[in-house]
């Protein structure tokens, strides 16, 4: 059976994985205590304003992947956006650890989500280290 060609960033397995885990985090974060609404919940949902104002850290992984996909004509720009996505994924892992430590997420759920981000990070690093197959040839 032949694989379908990748036509958009939404066809990428890494994008699908990051999107699904971001949605899971969003739903789980709704159950965080009210006193965390403007601290940990805010951090896990929102990115640094310099990167992507009013967006989720976890969701900005996907947004940066989408932007990277559109920048495939320029290797340096493509890699830079993948690096941004990698940084957001790692930062999300840190906030997940805080959420588990504060008992807002149970350990098993935290490990599951953290593990998904490890897989996302592994794929991103692989692409960053060998971008040629992904670039648009001029």
Tab-separated table of N, CA and C in Angstrom:
chain	number	residue	atom	x	y	z
A	1	UNK	N	0.842	-1.186	0.000
A	1	UNK	CA	0.000	0.000	0.000
A	1	UNK	C	0.882	1.244	0.000
A	2	UNK	N	0.618	2.141	-0.915
A	2	UNK	CA	1.414	3.357	-1.067
A	2	UNK	C	0.898	4.443	-0.140
A	3	UNK	N	1.832	5.175	0.467
A	3	UNK	CA	1.465	6.281	1.351
A	3	UNK	C	1.010	7.471	0.525
A	4	UNK	N	0.043	8.196	1.051
A	4	UNK	CA	-0.429	9.423	0.412
A	4	UNK	C	0.658	10.485	0.511
A	5	UNK	N	0.840	11.281	-0.548
A	5	UNK	CA	1.843	12.353	-0.463
A	5	UNK	C	1.419	13.415	0.548
A	6	UNK	N	2.402	14.047	1.136
A	6	UNK	CA	2.145	15.114	2.109
A	6	UNK	C	1.858	16.393	1.329
A	7	UNK	N	0.648	16.897	1.489
A	7	UNK	CA	0.239	18.095	0.760
A	7	UNK	C	0.239	19.337	1.642
A	8	UNK	N	0.089	19.140	2.937
A	8	UNK	CA	0.089	20.279	3.854
A	8	UNK	C	0.665	19.839	5.192
A	9	UNK	N	0.915	20.830	6.039
A	9	UNK	CA	1.447	20.538	7.373
A	9	UNK	C	0.509	19.627	8.162
A	10	UNK	N	-0.785	19.694	7.852
A	10	UNK	CA	-1.766	18.875	8.573
A	10	UNK	C	-1.642	17.386	8.251
A	11	UNK	N	-0.918	17.046	7.194
A	11	UNK	CA	-0.683	15.652	6.835
A	11	UNK	C	0.500	15.049	7.584
A	12	UNK	N	1.300	15.894	8.210
A	12	UNK	CA	2.480	15.409	8.935
A	12	UNK	C	2.073	14.683	10.209
A	13	UNK	N	2.644	13.521	10.445
A	13	UNK	CA	2.353	12.765	11.673
A	13	UNK	C	2.712	13.577	12.914
A	14	UNK	N	3.829	14.297	12.861
A	14	UNK	CA	4.251	15.089	14.015
A	14	UNK	C	3.228	16.188	14.310
A	15	UNK	N	2.646	16.764	13.273
A	15	UNK	CA	1.613	17.785	13.468
A	15	UNK	C	0.373	17.163	14.106
A	16	UNK	N	-0.059	16.033	13.583
A	16	UNK	CA	-1.247	15.360	14.128
A	16	UNK	C	-1.042	14.999	15.597
A	17	UNK	N	0.140	14.485	15.905
A	17	UNK	CA	0.467	14.113	17.277
A	17	UNK	C	0.445	15.341	18.191
A	18	UNK	N	1.082	16.419	17.750
A	18	UNK	CA	1.142	17.646	18.546
A	18	UNK	C	-0.242	18.265	18.704
A	19	UNK	N	-1.053	18.219	17.673
A	19	UNK	CA	-2.406	18.772	17.737
A	19	UNK	C	-3.252	18.005	18.751
A	20	UNK	N	-3.214	16.680	18.665
A	20	UNK	CA	-4.008	15.855	19.585
A	20	UNK	C	-3.606	16.062	21.042
A	21	UNK	N	-2.314	16.117	21.310
A	21	UNK	CA	-1.876	16.298	22.696
A	21	UNK	C	-2.192	17.710	23.187
A	22	UNK	N	-2.119	18.695	22.297
A	22	UNK	CA	-2.470	20.067	22.685
A	22	UNK	C	-3.943	20.150	23.087
A	23	UNK	N	-4.800	19.488	22.343
A	23	UNK	CA	-6.228	19.499	22.672
A	23	UNK	C	-6.496	18.780	23.996
A	24	UNK	N	-5.763	17.714	24.233
A	24	UNK	CA	-5.916	16.998	25.502
A	24	UNK	C	-5.490	17.882	26.669
A	25	UNK	N	-4.375	18.574	26.513
A	25	UNK	CA	-3.906	19.488	27.565
A	25	UNK	C	-4.922	20.599	27.790
A	26	UNK	N	-5.455	21.140	26.721
A	26	UNK	CA	-6.441	22.209	26.850
A	26	UNK	C	-7.639	21.731	27.675
A	27	UNK	N	-8.139	20.554	27.365
A	27	UNK	CA	-9.290	20.018	28.106
A	27	UNK	C	-8.927	19.746	29.565
A	28	UNK	N	-7.779	19.143	29.808
A	28	UNK	CA	-7.362	18.850	31.180
A	28	UNK	C	-7.134	20.122	31.986
A	29	UNK	N	-6.594	21.152	31.354
A	29	UNK	CA	-6.287	22.385	32.081
A	29	UNK	C	-7.550	23.118	32.532
A	30	UNK	N	-8.676	22.821	31.918
A	30	UNK	CA	-9.944	23.419	32.347
A	30	UNK	C	-10.320	22.981	33.764
A	31	UNK	N	-9.753	21.860	34.191
A	31	UNK	CA	-10.069	21.310	35.512
A	31	UNK	C	-9.082	21.743	36.590
A	32	UNK	N	-8.086	22.538	36.223
A	32	UNK	CA	-7.139	23.026	37.208
A	32	UNK	C	-7.878	23.939	38.182
A	33	UNK	N	-7.378	24.049	39.403
A	33	UNK	CA	-8.034	24.899	40.407
A	33	UNK	C	-8.165	26.346	39.947
A	34	UNK	N	-9.210	26.977	40.414
A	34	UNK	CA	-9.495	28.360	40.048
A	34	UNK	C	-8.345	29.304	40.432
A	35	UNK	N	-7.669	29.026	41.541
A	35	UNK	CA	-6.570	29.897	41.961
A	35	UNK	C	-5.389	29.840	40.993
A	36	UNK	N	-5.360	28.827	40.129
A	36	UNK	CA	-4.302	28.720	39.133
A	36	UNK	C	-4.701	29.311	37.782
A	37	UNK	N	-5.895	29.839	37.704
A	37	UNK	CA	-6.401	30.333	36.427
A	37	UNK	C	-5.435	31.315	35.768
A	38	UNK	N	-4.784	32.161	36.565
A	38	UNK	CA	-3.912	33.173	35.979
A	38	UNK	C	-2.433	32.901	36.227
A	39	UNK	N	-2.102	31.693	36.629
A	39	UNK	CA	-0.685	31.383	36.781
A	39	UNK	C	-0.339	30.137	35.972
A	40	UNK	N	-0.406	28.952	36.586
A	40	UNK	CA	0.001	27.741	35.870
A	40	UNK	C	-0.891	27.472	34.665
A	41	UNK	N	-2.201	27.595	34.824
A	41	UNK	CA	-3.101	27.360	33.690
A	41	UNK	C	-2.795	28.331	32.580
A	42	UNK	N	-2.572	29.574	32.937
A	42	UNK	CA	-2.246	30.589	31.951
A	42	UNK	C	-0.947	30.235	31.233
A	43	UNK	N	0.046	29.799	31.977
A	43	UNK	CA	1.340	29.460	31.383
A	43	UNK	C	1.225	28.255	30.450
A	44	UNK	N	0.494	27.247	30.871
A	44	UNK	CA	0.413	26.039	30.048
A	44	UNK	C	-0.440	26.277	28.804
A	45	UNK	N	-1.352	27.250	28.883
A	45	UNK	CA	-2.203	27.553	27.730
A	45	UNK	C	-1.633	28.627	26.833
A	46	UNK	N	-0.877	29.572	27.388
A	46	UNK	CA	-0.443	30.724	26.584
A	46	UNK	C	1.052	30.732	26.369
A	47	UNK	N	1.442	31.187	25.231
A	47	UNK	CA	2.843	31.269	24.865
A	47	UNK	C	3.398	32.628	25.239
A	48	UNK	N	4.707	32.716	25.217
A	48	UNK	CA	5.392	33.979	25.377
A	48	UNK	C	4.896	34.919	24.286
A	49	UNK	N	4.538	36.118	24.639
A	49	UNK	CA	3.945	37.065	23.695
A	49	UNK	C	4.853	37.343	22.501
A	50	UNK	N	6.158	37.267	22.692
A	50	UNK	CA	7.069	37.499	21.567
A	50	UNK	C	6.895	36.421	20.505
A	51	UNK	N	6.498	35.231	20.915
A	51	UNK	CA	6.404	34.127	19.964
A	51	UNK	C	5.037	34.052	19.312
A	52	UNK	N	3.991	34.058	20.130
A	52	UNK	CA	2.662	33.891	19.562
A	52	UNK	C	1.647	34.363	20.592
A	53	UNK	N	1.269	35.616	20.493
A	53	UNK	CA	0.415	36.237	21.495
A	53	UNK	C	-0.893	35.479	21.669
A	54	UNK	N	-1.282	35.297	22.936
A	54	UNK	CA	-2.546	34.676	23.312
A	54	UNK	C	-2.748	33.274	22.780
A	55	UNK	N	-1.689	32.547	22.559
A	55	UNK	CA	-1.822	31.170	22.100
A	55	UNK	C	-1.303	30.227	23.171
A	56	UNK	N	-1.662	28.993	23.044
A	56	UNK	CA	-1.220	27.992	23.989
A	56	UNK	C	0.202	27.575	23.679
A	57	UNK	N	0.971	27.308	24.727
A	57	UNK	CA	2.305	26.743	24.515
A	57	UNK	C	2.176	25.470	23.705
A	58	UNK	N	1.294	24.601	24.133
A	58	UNK	CA	1.131	23.332	23.444
A	58	UNK	C	0.607	23.536	22.032
A	59	UNK	N	-0.300	24.496	21.845
A	59	UNK	CA	-0.835	24.754	20.508
A	59	UNK	C	0.168	25.475	19.628
A	60	UNK	N	1.092	26.222	20.208
A	60	UNK	CA	2.056	26.927	19.376
A	60	UNK	C	3.056	25.967	18.736
A	61	UNK	N	3.184	24.762	19.268
A	61	UNK	CA	3.996	23.746	18.600
A	61	UNK	C	3.422	23.533	17.194
A	62	UNK	N	2.111	23.364	17.117
A	62	UNK	CA	1.436	23.173	15.825
A	62	UNK	C	1.535	24.413	14.945
A	63	UNK	N	1.339	25.575	15.530
A	63	UNK	CA	1.404	26.814	14.758
A	63	UNK	C	2.792	26.998	14.151
A	64	UNK	N	3.819	26.703	14.911
A	64	UNK	CA	5.184	26.821	14.392
A	64	UNK	C	5.472	25.769	13.322
A	65	UNK	N	4.899	24.582	13.463
A	65	UNK	CA	5.047	23.566	12.422
A	65	UNK	C	4.395	24.030	11.122
A	66	UNK	N	3.211	24.629	11.240
A	66	UNK	CA	2.518	25.149	10.052
A	66	UNK	C	3.366	26.216	9.372
A	67	UNK	N	3.931	27.105	10.164
A	67	UNK	CA	4.758	28.166	9.604
A	67	UNK	C	6.039	27.595	8.982
A	68	UNK	N	6.639	26.623	9.651
A	68	UNK	CA	7.843	25.977	9.107
A	68	UNK	C	7.543	25.344	7.752
A	69	UNK	N	6.406	24.685	7.658
A	69	UNK	CA	6.024	24.024	6.412
A	69	UNK	C	5.985	25.028	5.252
A	70	UNK	N	5.476	26.221	5.526
A	70	UNK	CA	5.370	27.251	4.496
A	70	UNK	C	6.708	27.925	4.185
A	71	UNK	N	7.703	27.683	5.018
A	71	UNK	CA	9.020	28.306	4.815
A	71	UNK	C	10.042	27.323	4.263
A	72	UNK	N	9.574	26.237	3.665
A	72	UNK	CA	10.480	25.187	3.180
A	72	UNK	C	11.338	25.608	1.996
A	73	UNK	N	11.063	26.742	1.399
A	73	UNK	CA	11.903	27.240	0.297
A	73	UNK	C	13.262	27.730	0.822
A	74	UNK	N	13.289	28.060	2.094
A	74	UNK	CA	14.479	28.648	2.694
A	74	UNK	C	14.903	27.810	3.895
A	75	UNK	N	15.965	27.066	3.722
A	75	UNK	CA	16.391	26.115	4.755
A	75	UNK	C	16.546	26.761	6.130
A	76	UNK	N	17.195	27.907	6.199
A	76	UNK	CA	17.428	28.555	7.498
A	76	UNK	C	16.111	28.949	8.169
A	77	UNK	N	15.167	29.486	7.404
A	77	UNK	CA	13.873	29.880	7.966
A	77	UNK	C	13.084	28.646	8.407
A	78	UNK	N	13.139	27.596	7.617
A	78	UNK	CA	12.467	26.335	7.941
A	78	UNK	C	12.995	25.783	9.268
A	79	UNK	N	14.301	25.718	9.376
A	79	UNK	CA	14.920	25.188	10.600
A	79	UNK	C	14.626	26.094	11.793
A	80	UNK	N	14.635	27.401	11.586
A	80	UNK	CA	14.351	28.337	12.691
A	80	UNK	C	12.954	28.098	13.257
A	81	UNK	N	11.954	27.907	12.396
A	81	UNK	CA	10.587	27.670	12.882
A	81	UNK	C	10.480	26.300	13.552
A	82	UNK	N	11.201	25.313	13.025
A	82	UNK	CA	11.217	24.001	13.691
A	82	UNK	C	11.867	24.118	15.066
A	83	UNK	N	12.911	24.946	15.167
A	83	UNK	CA	13.544	25.188	16.470
A	83	UNK	C	12.568	25.842	17.435
A	84	UNK	N	11.763	26.790	16.933
A	84	UNK	CA	10.739	27.412	17.784
A	84	UNK	C	9.745	26.359	18.268
A	85	UNK	N	9.348	25.482	17.386
A	85	UNK	CA	8.415	24.418	17.747
A	85	UNK	C	9.031	23.493	18.800
A	86	UNK	N	10.293	23.173	18.608
A	86	UNK	CA	11.016	22.334	19.569
A	86	UNK	C	11.066	23.006	20.944
A	87	UNK	N	11.366	24.297	20.969
A	87	UNK	CA	11.439	25.033	22.236
A	87	UNK	C	10.081	25.050	22.937
A	88	UNK	N	9.013	25.261	22.192
A	88	UNK	CA	7.661	25.282	22.774
A	88	UNK	C	7.296	23.917	23.346
A	89	UNK	N	7.665	22.864	22.648
A	89	UNK	CA	7.380	21.513	23.136
A	89	UNK	C	8.120	21.244	24.446
A	90	UNK	N	9.375	21.641	24.502
A	90	UNK	CA	10.159	21.446	25.727
A	90	UNK	C	9.608	22.294	26.872
A	91	UNK	N	9.199	23.525	26.561
A	91	UNK	CA	8.628	24.379	27.604
A	91	UNK	C	7.318	23.789	28.124
A	92	UNK	N	6.515	23.243	27.229
A	92	UNK	CA	5.265	22.608	27.647
A	92	UNK	C	5.558	21.442	28.583
A	93	UNK	N	6.603	20.682	28.291
A	93	UNK	CA	6.979	19.579	29.185
A	93	UNK	C	7.286	20.090	30.589
A	94	UNK	N	7.946	21.228	30.673
A	94	UNK	CA	8.259	21.803	31.986
A	94	UNK	C	6.981	22.141	32.741
A	95	UNK	N	6.017	22.781	32.060
A	95	UNK	CA	4.758	23.134	32.719
A	95	UNK	C	3.957	21.893	33.090
A	96	UNK	N	4.078	20.839	32.307
A	96	UNK	CA	3.428	19.579	32.668
A	96	UNK	C	4.007	19.020	33.967
A	97	UNK	N	5.329	19.129	34.111
A	97	UNK	CA	5.957	18.658	35.353
A	97	UNK	C	5.455	19.457	36.557
A	98	UNK	N	5.314	20.769	36.374
A	98	UNK	CA	4.754	21.580	37.459
A	98	UNK	C	3.320	21.144	37.767
A	99	UNK	N	2.540	20.900	36.752
A	99	UNK	CA	1.146	20.507	36.960
A	99	UNK	C	1.052	19.195	37.723
A	100	UNK	N	1.937	18.265	37.441
A	100	UNK	CA	1.951	16.994	38.181
A	100	UNK	C	2.416	17.238	39.615
A	101	UNK	N	3.483	17.988	39.778
A	101	UNK	CA	4.039	18.263	41.112
A	101	UNK	C	3.024	18.982	42.003
A	102	UNK	N	2.193	19.823	41.398
A	102	UNK	CA	1.167	20.555	42.147
A	102	UNK	C	-0.124	19.744	42.291
A	103	UNK	N	-0.115	18.514	41.795
A	103	UNK	CA	-1.268	17.601	41.850
A	103	UNK	C	-2.469	18.073	41.030
A	104	UNK	N	-2.214	18.827	39.974
A	104	UNK	CA	-3.301	19.236	39.071
A	104	UNK	C	-3.504	18.187	37.994
A	105	UNK	N	-2.454	17.416	37.732
A	105	UNK	CA	-2.529	16.265	36.833
A	105	UNK	C	-2.021	15.056	37.598
A	106	UNK	N	-2.640	13.896	37.364
A	106	UNK	CA	-2.109	12.707	38.026
A	106	UNK	C	-0.825	12.275	37.308
A	107	UNK	N	-0.023	11.519	37.999
A	107	UNK	CA	1.306	11.141	37.503
A	107	UNK	C	1.206	10.400	36.172
A	108	UNK	N	0.287	9.464	36.055
A	108	UNK	CA	0.168	8.687	34.817
A	108	UNK	C	-0.190	9.566	33.621
A	109	UNK	N	-1.115	10.488	33.821
A	109	UNK	CA	-1.492	11.405	32.740
A	109	UNK	C	-0.315	12.297	32.375
A	110	UNK	N	0.378	12.811	33.382
A	110	UNK	CA	1.554	13.643	33.138
A	110	UNK	C	2.615	12.890	32.354
A	111	UNK	N	2.855	11.638	32.726
A	111	UNK	CA	3.856	10.827	32.011
A	111	UNK	C	3.438	10.573	30.565
A	112	UNK	N	2.164	10.309	30.381
A	112	UNK	CA	1.648	10.061	29.027
A	112	UNK	C	1.852	11.293	28.140
A	113	UNK	N	1.440	12.457	28.640
A	113	UNK	CA	1.574	13.694	27.866
A	113	UNK	C	3.040	14.032	27.621
A	114	UNK	N	3.851	13.884	28.652
A	114	UNK	CA	5.284	14.154	28.551
A	114	UNK	C	5.910	13.240	27.491
A	115	UNK	N	5.474	11.975	27.494
A	115	UNK	CA	5.989	11.009	26.520
A	115	UNK	C	5.630	11.369	25.088
A	116	UNK	N	4.424	11.876	24.890
A	116	UNK	CA	4.037	12.314	23.546
A	116	UNK	C	4.955	13.442	23.097
A	117	UNK	N	5.221	14.380	23.998
A	117	UNK	CA	6.126	15.476	23.638
A	117	UNK	C	7.547	14.974	23.392
A	118	UNK	N	7.975	13.920	24.068
A	118	UNK	CA	9.286	13.335	23.758
A	118	UNK	C	9.313	12.817	22.326
A	119	UNK	N	8.224	12.182	21.896
A	119	UNK	CA	8.151	11.689	20.523
A	119	UNK	C	8.132	12.852	19.527
A	120	UNK	N	7.354	13.885	19.841
A	120	UNK	CA	7.311	15.082	18.991
A	120	UNK	C	8.722	15.678	18.890
A	121	UNK	N	9.390	15.828	20.015
A	121	UNK	CA	10.742	16.386	20.022
A	121	UNK	C	11.706	15.533	19.198
A	122	UNK	N	11.577	14.219	19.317
A	122	UNK	CA	12.451	13.327	18.544
A	122	UNK	C	12.289	13.521	17.043
A	123	UNK	N	11.039	13.637	16.603
A	123	UNK	CA	10.776	13.854	15.176
A	123	UNK	C	11.305	15.213	14.744
A	124	UNK	N	11.059	16.240	15.547
A	124	UNK	CA	11.536	17.583	15.204
A	124	UNK	C	13.055	17.617	15.081
A	125	UNK	N	13.744	17.012	16.017
A	125	UNK	CA	15.214	16.995	15.977
A	125	UNK	C	15.699	16.236	14.740
A	126	UNK	N	15.031	15.145	14.394
A	126	UNK	CA	15.405	14.389	13.198
A	126	UNK	C	15.269	15.250	11.948
A	127	UNK	N	14.173	15.992	11.842
A	127	UNK	CA	13.967	16.863	10.674
A	127	UNK	C	14.975	18.015	10.678
A	128	UNK	N	15.204	18.601	11.849
A	128	UNK	CA	16.168	19.706	11.954
A	128	UNK	C	17.561	19.239	11.507
A	129	UNK	N	17.933	18.032	11.910
A	129	UNK	CA	19.262	17.515	11.573
A	129	UNK	C	19.383	17.075	10.113
A	130	UNK	N	18.259	16.838	9.444
A	130	UNK	CA	18.279	16.433	8.039
A	130	UNK	C	17.091	17.066	7.320
A	131	UNK	N	17.153	18.384	7.075
A	131	UNK	CA	16.013	19.068	6.481
A	131	UNK	C	15.845	18.856	4.978
A	132	UNK	N	16.879	18.414	4.299
A	132	UNK	CA	16.869	18.335	2.833
A	132	UNK	C	15.641	17.665	2.234
A	133	UNK	N	15.212	16.495	2.728
A	133	UNK	CA	14.047	15.851	2.100
A	133	UNK	C	12.759	16.666	2.206
A	134	UNK	N	12.717	17.616	3.108
A	134	UNK	CA	11.495	18.390	3.355
A	134	UNK	C	11.472	19.704	2.590
A	135	UNK	N	12.612	20.146	2.123
A	135	UNK	CA	12.720	21.448	1.477
A	135	UNK	C	12.114	21.440	0.072
A	136	UNK	N	11.595	22.589	-0.344
A	136	UNK	CA	11.101	22.753	-1.703
A	136	UNK	C	12.303	23.056	-2.570
A	137	UNK	N	12.502	22.245	-3.581
A	137	UNK	CA	13.639	22.441	-4.483
A	137	UNK	C	13.315	23.544	-5.476
A	138	UNK	N	14.252	24.452	-5.644
A	138	UNK	CA	14.050	25.578	-6.584
A	138	UNK	C	14.634	25.245	-7.925
